Coordinates of C-alpha atoms in Angstrom, one line a residue:
N18 CA 109.4 135.7 111.8
K19 CA 105.8 134.6 112.2
R20 CA 105.8 135.5 115.9
D21 CA 107.0 139.1 115.3
L22 CA 105.1 139.9 112.2
P23 CA 101.7 140.5 114.0
N24 CA 103.5 143.2 116.0
A25 CA 104.6 144.9 112.7
L26 CA 101.5 144.5 110.5
P27 CA 97.8 144.5 111.1
T28 CA 96.4 141.0 111.2
D29 CA 94.1 141.4 108.2
Q30 CA 97.1 142.5 106.0
L31 CA 99.2 139.6 107.2
N32 CA 96.5 137.1 106.5
A33 CA 95.9 138.5 103.1
V34 CA 99.5 138.0 102.2
L35 CA 100.2 134.6 103.7
N36 CA 96.9 132.8 103.1
R37 CA 97.2 132.9 99.4
H38 CA 95.6 129.6 98.7
D39 CA 92.5 130.2 100.8
D40 CA 93.9 127.8 103.4
P41 CA 93.7 128.4 107.1
A42 CA 97.4 128.3 107.8
F43 CA 100.2 130.4 106.2
E44 CA 102.5 127.3 106.1
T45 CA 100.7 126.2 102.9
V46 CA 102.6 128.9 101.0
A47 CA 105.8 126.9 101.6
A48 CA 104.2 123.5 101.6
K49 CA 102.8 124.0 98.1
G50 CA 105.9 125.7 96.9
E51 CA 104.0 128.6 95.3
G52 CA 104.3 132.3 95.8
V53 CA 107.0 132.1 98.5
F54 CA 109.2 134.9 97.2
S55 CA 106.3 137.1 96.2
A56 CA 104.9 136.7 99.7
L57 CA 108.2 137.7 101.2
R58 CA 108.4 140.8 98.9
E59 CA 104.9 141.8 99.8
I60 CA 105.6 141.4 103.5
S61 CA 108.7 143.5 103.2
R62 CA 106.9 146.2 101.4
L63 CA 104.1 146.3 103.9
V64 CA 106.5 146.4 106.9
L65 CA 108.4 149.3 105.3
E66 CA 105.1 151.2 104.7
E67 CA 103.9 150.6 108.2
A68 CA 107.3 151.8 109.5
K69 CA 107.0 155.0 107.5
R70 CA 103.4 155.6 108.8
E71 CA 104.5 155.1 112.4
Y72 CA 107.8 157.0 112.3
G73 CA 107.4 159.4 109.4
T74 CA 110.7 160.8 108.2
K75 CA 112.3 160.8 111.7
G76 CA 113.2 157.1 111.5
P77 CA 112.9 154.6 114.3
P78 CA 113.5 155.7 117.9
K79 CA 117.0 155.7 119.1
P80 CA 118.2 152.7 121.0
A81 CA 118.2 152.9 124.8
P82 CA 121.6 153.7 126.4
K83 CA 123.8 150.7 127.2
R84 CA 123.3 149.2 130.6
P85 CA 126.3 148.1 132.5
P86 CA 126.9 144.4 132.6
P87 CA 125.5 142.7 135.7
I88 CA 127.7 141.9 138.6
G89 CA 130.1 139.1 137.9
L90 CA 130.1 139.8 134.1
G91 CA 132.2 143.0 134.1
L92 CA 134.8 143.6 131.4
T93 CA 138.3 142.3 132.2
D94 CA 141.5 143.8 131.0
S95 CA 141.5 141.5 128.0
Q96 CA 138.0 142.6 126.9
D97 CA 136.8 145.5 124.9
E98 CA 133.4 147.1 124.8
T99 CA 133.7 147.7 121.0
S100 CA 134.0 144.0 120.3
P101 CA 130.7 142.3 119.6
Y102 CA 131.5 139.6 122.2
G103 CA 133.6 141.6 124.6
V104 CA 136.9 140.3 123.2
K105 CA 139.8 142.5 122.2
G106 CA 141.9 141.5 119.2
G107 CA 141.8 138.1 117.7
S108 CA 141.8 137.2 114.1
R109 CA 139.3 138.9 111.8
G110 CA 138.0 137.6 108.6
P111 CA 137.2 139.5 105.4
S112 CA 134.0 140.9 107.0
G113 CA 135.9 142.4 109.9
L114 CA 134.0 140.3 112.5
S115 CA 135.9 138.7 115.3
D116 CA 136.4 135.0 115.2
A117 CA 135.8 134.8 119.0
I118 CA 133.2 132.3 120.2
P119 CA 129.9 134.0 120.7
M120 CA 128.4 133.9 124.2
A121 CA 125.0 134.6 125.6
I122 CA 125.4 137.4 128.2
P123 CA 122.3 138.5 130.2
L124 CA 122.0 142.3 130.2
D125 CA 119.1 142.6 132.5
T126 CA 118.8 140.4 135.5
S127 CA 115.3 141.6 136.2
S128 CA 113.9 140.2 133.0
S129 CA 114.4 137.2 130.7
S130 CA 116.0 139.3 128.0
I131 CA 119.3 138.0 126.9
I132 CA 121.7 138.4 123.9
E133 CA 121.3 135.1 122.1
P134 CA 124.3 133.4 120.6
I135 CA 124.7 134.3 116.9
P136 CA 124.4 131.0 115.0
M137 CA 127.6 130.0 113.3
P138 CA 127.5 129.6 109.6
P139 CA 127.1 126.0 108.3
E140 CA 130.3 124.3 107.6
R141 CA 131.0 123.9 103.9
T142 CA 132.0 120.3 103.7
I143 CA 131.2 119.8 100.1
G144 CA 134.3 120.5 98.0
Q145 CA 136.8 119.9 100.8
T146 CA 139.6 117.5 100.4
V147 CA 140.4 115.0 103.2
G148 CA 142.9 112.2 102.9
G149 CA 143.2 112.8 99.1
C150 CA 139.5 112.5 98.6
V151 CA 137.3 115.4 97.3
I152 CA 133.9 115.4 99.0
L153 CA 131.2 115.5 96.3
A154 CA 127.8 115.0 97.9
K155 CA 126.0 114.2 101.1
L156 CA 124.6 110.7 101.4
G157 CA 123.0 110.9 104.8
E158 CA 123.4 111.7 108.4
G159 CA 122.9 110.3 111.9
G160 CA 122.8 111.6 115.4
M161 CA 126.6 111.9 115.6
G162 CA 127.9 112.0 112.1
D163 CA 127.4 113.0 108.5
V164 CA 128.1 110.7 105.5
Y165 CA 129.4 111.9 102.2
L166 CA 130.3 110.5 98.8
A167 CA 133.9 111.4 97.8
R168 CA 136.3 110.6 95.0
H169 CA 140.0 110.0 95.5
K170 CA 141.8 112.4 93.1
A171 CA 144.8 110.2 92.4
L172 CA 143.0 106.8 92.3
G173 CA 139.9 108.0 90.5
K174 CA 137.9 105.8 92.9
D175 CA 134.8 106.5 95.0
F176 CA 134.9 106.3 98.8
V177 CA 132.6 107.2 101.6
V178 CA 133.7 109.9 104.1
K179 CA 132.1 110.0 107.5
T180 CA 132.6 113.1 109.6
L181 CA 131.7 113.9 113.2
K182 CA 129.1 116.6 113.4
P183 CA 130.6 120.1 114.3
D184 CA 128.5 120.3 117.5
R185 CA 130.0 117.0 118.7
R186 CA 133.6 117.9 118.3
S187 CA 133.9 119.4 121.8
N188 CA 132.3 116.3 123.3
R189 CA 135.1 114.0 124.4
T190 CA 132.9 111.0 124.5
S191 CA 131.7 111.5 121.0
V192 CA 135.3 112.0 119.7
K193 CA 136.5 108.9 121.5
R194 CA 133.6 106.9 120.2
F195 CA 134.3 108.1 116.6
F196 CA 137.9 107.0 116.7
M197 CA 137.0 103.7 118.5
E198 CA 134.6 103.0 115.6
A199 CA 137.4 103.5 113.1
R200 CA 139.7 101.2 115.1
A201 CA 137.1 98.5 115.6
T202 CA 136.2 98.5 111.9
A203 CA 139.8 98.6 110.7
S204 CA 140.6 95.6 112.8
L205 CA 138.1 93.5 110.9
E206 CA 139.3 92.1 107.6
H207 CA 136.3 90.4 106.1
E208 CA 134.5 90.7 102.8
N209 CA 131.1 91.3 104.5
V210 CA 132.4 94.1 106.7
V211 CA 133.0 97.6 105.4
R212 CA 136.7 98.5 105.1
V213 CA 138.2 101.6 106.7
Q214 CA 140.9 103.2 104.5
D215 CA 142.0 106.1 106.7
V216 CA 141.0 108.2 109.7
G217 CA 142.2 111.6 110.9
T218 CA 141.5 115.2 111.7
T219 CA 141.9 118.2 109.4
A220 CA 143.6 121.4 110.3
Q221 CA 140.2 122.9 110.9
G222 CA 139.4 120.3 113.5
M223 CA 137.0 118.1 111.4
H224 CA 137.3 114.4 112.4
Y225 CA 136.9 112.1 109.4
M226 CA 136.9 108.5 108.4
I227 CA 137.4 107.2 104.8
M228 CA 135.6 104.0 104.1
Q229 CA 134.9 101.6 101.2
H230 CA 132.0 102.7 99.0
V231 CA 129.5 100.0 98.2
D232 CA 127.3 100.7 95.2
G233 CA 123.9 99.6 96.3
L234 CA 121.1 100.3 98.8
N235 CA 120.7 99.5 102.5
L236 CA 118.1 96.7 103.2
E237 CA 115.6 99.1 104.6
D238 CA 115.5 101.2 101.4
K239 CA 115.6 98.0 99.2
V240 CA 112.6 96.5 100.9
G241 CA 110.9 99.9 100.8
E242 CA 111.3 100.1 97.0
E243 CA 110.8 96.4 96.0
G244 CA 109.0 94.8 98.9
P245 CA 110.0 91.7 101.0
F246 CA 112.5 89.2 99.7
K247 CA 111.7 85.6 98.7
P248 CA 112.6 83.3 101.5
R249 CA 115.8 81.8 100.0
E250 CA 117.2 85.2 99.2
A251 CA 116.3 86.5 102.6
A252 CA 118.2 83.5 104.1
R253 CA 121.2 84.2 101.8
I254 CA 121.4 87.8 102.9
S255 CA 121.0 86.9 106.6
L256 CA 123.7 84.3 106.1
E257 CA 126.2 86.9 104.8
V258 CA 125.4 89.1 107.8
A259 CA 126.0 86.2 110.1
K260 CA 129.4 85.7 108.5
A261 CA 130.2 89.4 109.2
L262 CA 129.1 88.9 112.8
D263 CA 131.3 85.8 113.1
A264 CA 134.3 87.8 112.1
T265 CA 133.3 90.7 114.4
H266 CA 132.7 88.5 117.4
S267 CA 135.9 86.5 116.8
A268 CA 137.8 89.8 117.1
G269 CA 136.1 90.4 120.5
V270 CA 133.8 93.1 119.1
V271 CA 130.0 93.3 119.5
H272 CA 128.2 95.5 116.9
R273 CA 125.2 96.5 119.1
D274 CA 123.3 98.1 116.2
V275 CA 122.6 95.4 113.6
K276 CA 119.5 96.4 111.6
P277 CA 118.4 96.7 107.9
Q278 CA 119.6 100.3 107.7
N279 CA 123.2 99.1 108.6
V280 CA 123.4 96.4 105.9
I281 CA 124.2 97.4 102.3
L282 CA 123.0 95.1 99.5
G283 CA 125.3 95.8 96.6
N284 CA 124.1 95.9 93.0
D285 CA 126.3 92.8 92.5
G286 CA 124.6 90.9 95.3
S287 CA 127.3 91.5 97.9
V288 CA 126.2 92.1 101.5
T289 CA 128.2 94.5 103.7
L290 CA 127.7 95.3 107.4
I291 CA 128.4 99.0 108.1
D292 CA 128.3 101.5 111.0
F293 CA 130.3 100.3 113.9
G294 CA 129.6 103.6 115.8
L295 CA 128.1 101.8 118.8
A296 CA 130.4 98.7 118.7
R297 CA 132.0 97.6 121.9
N298 CA 135.2 95.8 122.3
L299 CA 134.6 93.2 125.1
S300 CA 138.3 93.1 125.9
D301 CA 138.5 96.9 126.4
N302 CA 137.8 98.1 129.9
Q303 CA 137.1 101.6 128.6
R304 CA 133.3 102.1 128.7
L305 CA 131.8 105.1 126.9
T306 CA 128.2 104.2 127.8
R307 CA 127.4 105.0 131.4
Q308 CA 126.5 102.2 133.7
G309 CA 122.8 101.3 133.1
G310 CA 122.7 103.3 129.9
L311 CA 121.2 102.1 126.6
V312 CA 122.7 102.3 123.1
G313 CA 121.2 101.1 119.9
T314 CA 117.9 101.1 118.1
P315 CA 115.1 100.0 120.5
A316 CA 113.1 97.9 118.0
Y317 CA 116.3 95.8 117.3
M318 CA 117.5 95.5 120.9
A319 CA 117.8 92.1 122.6
P320 CA 115.9 91.7 125.9
E321 CA 119.1 91.6 127.9
M322 CA 120.0 95.0 126.6
M323 CA 116.7 96.4 127.7
A324 CA 117.3 94.9 131.1
R325 CA 120.7 96.5 131.3
E326 CA 122.5 93.2 131.7
D327 CA 126.0 92.4 130.6
I328 CA 126.0 91.6 126.9
D329 CA 127.8 89.3 124.5
G330 CA 127.6 88.5 120.8
R331 CA 124.1 87.0 121.2
V332 CA 122.6 90.5 121.2
D333 CA 123.7 90.7 117.6
I334 CA 122.2 87.3 116.9
F335 CA 118.9 88.6 118.2
A336 CA 119.1 91.7 116.0
L337 CA 120.0 89.5 113.0
G338 CA 116.8 87.5 113.7
L339 CA 114.7 90.7 113.6
T340 CA 116.5 91.7 110.3
F341 CA 115.7 88.3 108.9
Y342 CA 112.1 88.8 110.0
F343 CA 112.0 92.2 108.2
L344 CA 113.4 90.7 105.0
L345 CA 110.7 88.0 105.0
T346 CA 107.7 90.1 105.9
G347 CA 108.6 93.6 104.7
E348 CA 107.3 94.9 108.1
A349 CA 109.4 96.7 110.7
P350 CA 109.5 94.6 113.9
F351 CA 107.2 95.6 116.7
L352 CA 105.4 98.1 114.5
G353 CA 102.9 100.0 116.5
S354 CA 104.2 98.8 119.8
D355 CA 104.4 101.2 122.7
I356 CA 108.0 102.2 123.4
H357 CA 107.4 101.4 127.1
D358 CA 106.3 97.9 126.2
L359 CA 109.6 97.4 124.3
F360 CA 111.6 98.4 127.3
L361 CA 109.6 96.2 129.6
G362 CA 109.8 93.2 127.3
K363 CA 106.0 93.1 126.8
A364 CA 106.0 93.9 123.0
R365 CA 105.2 91.0 120.7
L366 CA 106.0 90.4 117.1
K367 CA 103.2 89.6 114.8
A368 CA 103.4 86.1 113.4
P369 CA 105.4 86.2 110.1
E370 CA 102.7 84.1 108.4
L371 CA 100.4 87.2 108.5
Y372 CA 102.6 88.7 105.8
T373 CA 104.3 85.8 104.1
G374 CA 101.5 83.3 103.7
N375 CA 102.7 79.8 104.2
L376 CA 106.1 80.0 105.9
S377 CA 107.9 76.7 106.1
A378 CA 108.5 75.1 109.4
S379 CA 112.3 75.4 108.8
Y380 CA 112.1 79.2 108.5
R381 CA 109.9 79.5 111.6
Y382 CA 112.3 77.3 113.5
A383 CA 115.3 79.5 112.5
L384 CA 113.5 82.6 113.5
Q385 CA 112.6 81.1 116.8
R386 CA 116.2 80.2 117.5
L387 CA 117.4 83.6 116.5
L388 CA 114.7 85.5 118.5
A389 CA 114.5 83.5 121.7
K390 CA 113.8 85.8 124.6
D391 CA 116.2 83.9 126.9
R392 CA 119.6 84.1 125.3
Q393 CA 120.4 80.6 126.5
D394 CA 117.8 79.4 124.0
R395 CA 119.3 81.4 121.1
Y396 CA 122.0 80.2 118.7
P397 CA 125.0 80.2 121.0
N398 CA 127.1 82.0 118.4
A399 CA 127.2 83.2 114.8
Q400 CA 128.7 80.0 113.6
A401 CA 125.7 78.0 114.7
A402 CA 123.4 80.5 112.9
I403 CA 125.7 80.2 109.8
R404 CA 125.3 76.4 109.7
E405 CA 121.5 76.5 109.6
L406 CA 121.1 79.6 107.4
T407 CA 123.4 77.9 104.9
V408 CA 120.9 75.0 104.7
L409 CA 118.0 77.4 104.2
A410 CA 119.8 79.5 101.6
G411 CA 120.6 76.2 99.7
G412 CA 116.9 75.3 99.6
G413 CA 117.2 72.6 102.3
D414 CA 115.1 72.0 105.4
L415 CA 115.9 72.1 109.0
D416 CA 114.7 69.6 111.6
P417 CA 112.5 71.5 114.0
T418 CA 112.4 68.5 116.3
S419 CA 116.2 68.7 116.9
G420 CA 115.8 71.9 119.0
D421 CA 116.4 72.0 122.7
G422 CA 113.1 73.3 124.0
T423 CA 113.4 76.9 122.7
K424 CA 110.9 79.2 124.4
V425 CA 109.0 81.1 121.8
W426 CA 107.7 84.4 123.2
L427 CA 107.3 86.7 120.2
W428 CA 104.1 85.5 118.6

């Protein structure tokens, strides 16, 4: 522990061990990946030598006698001083430690000294079997869940397993949202929407969802590797996302987190909308987001979401427009904008022509309709967007003069 080492070793010795690359900070040992273990060995040796010099052969001083627990935290009949957490009995693992939940109990009310909770060991998810699938490797993680690659033993087929993070399992809202995501996704039968195969909870309390595995990359990573798409391909991908949104909205569900990271482009060219973790069923009166709260990714939120207004499918149309913009330009929307400007509706997109060169009037018109600040000026639904994106994907032109006075505010 860097903070404690100066108390155990003279500063010159510590610097000599840690600053091995003549750099001013000891973090370079780890950053450069050189000499880490030798540094640890040397530190251990020096600490032991320093301890011998200070204590000789008598060893360290004896610990102070135990203080009684403060008022209000006395032992009850069911507690035992010999238990590390004051709990008698309970199951014990091979190490003999109690399985009781650790608690932080202050020992001295006159100081800030407390017994910190002992960190629980990380859950070993790799290798577990859930729903007939053996979890093989971690693919990624989000704020609420982890995503793994798994293989179904009987079918010999790959699936994706999403699990709720261990520290979220005691949060009722997180658990409800997890299972609502599963139900919302399972209710959608469409080729452009990820399929949910199973959902459940293991005997150990791990909530899981088994989903279709799409062999490919999300759009954010694809653009990061290969750059922006050509206009017609960008229109084709956006068209497929619009089809997914049409199915989603027809089922009364609003996704609320449409963005390049949540769209998978398969190696076969397929387009799949994923991650319904923030989806809302408009016919369900149960709200998991508090009144006036925000959910989603700020850079892809429609203005009415920022204003905490009631929403409908047009928030997804707006996010589709920003995704289309990203595919055409290769630039994240509102890049460099202040977060407060986003929330206040003051942020502006840079004109797409700054990145694409000559963008046809048809593409600019489609972007303007998708990204209108006033949702009344946006495409009214996904079907309307589908009609015009179909024209662009087929190489045709739109008639910008046929619009209805769309207010352009973004560039």
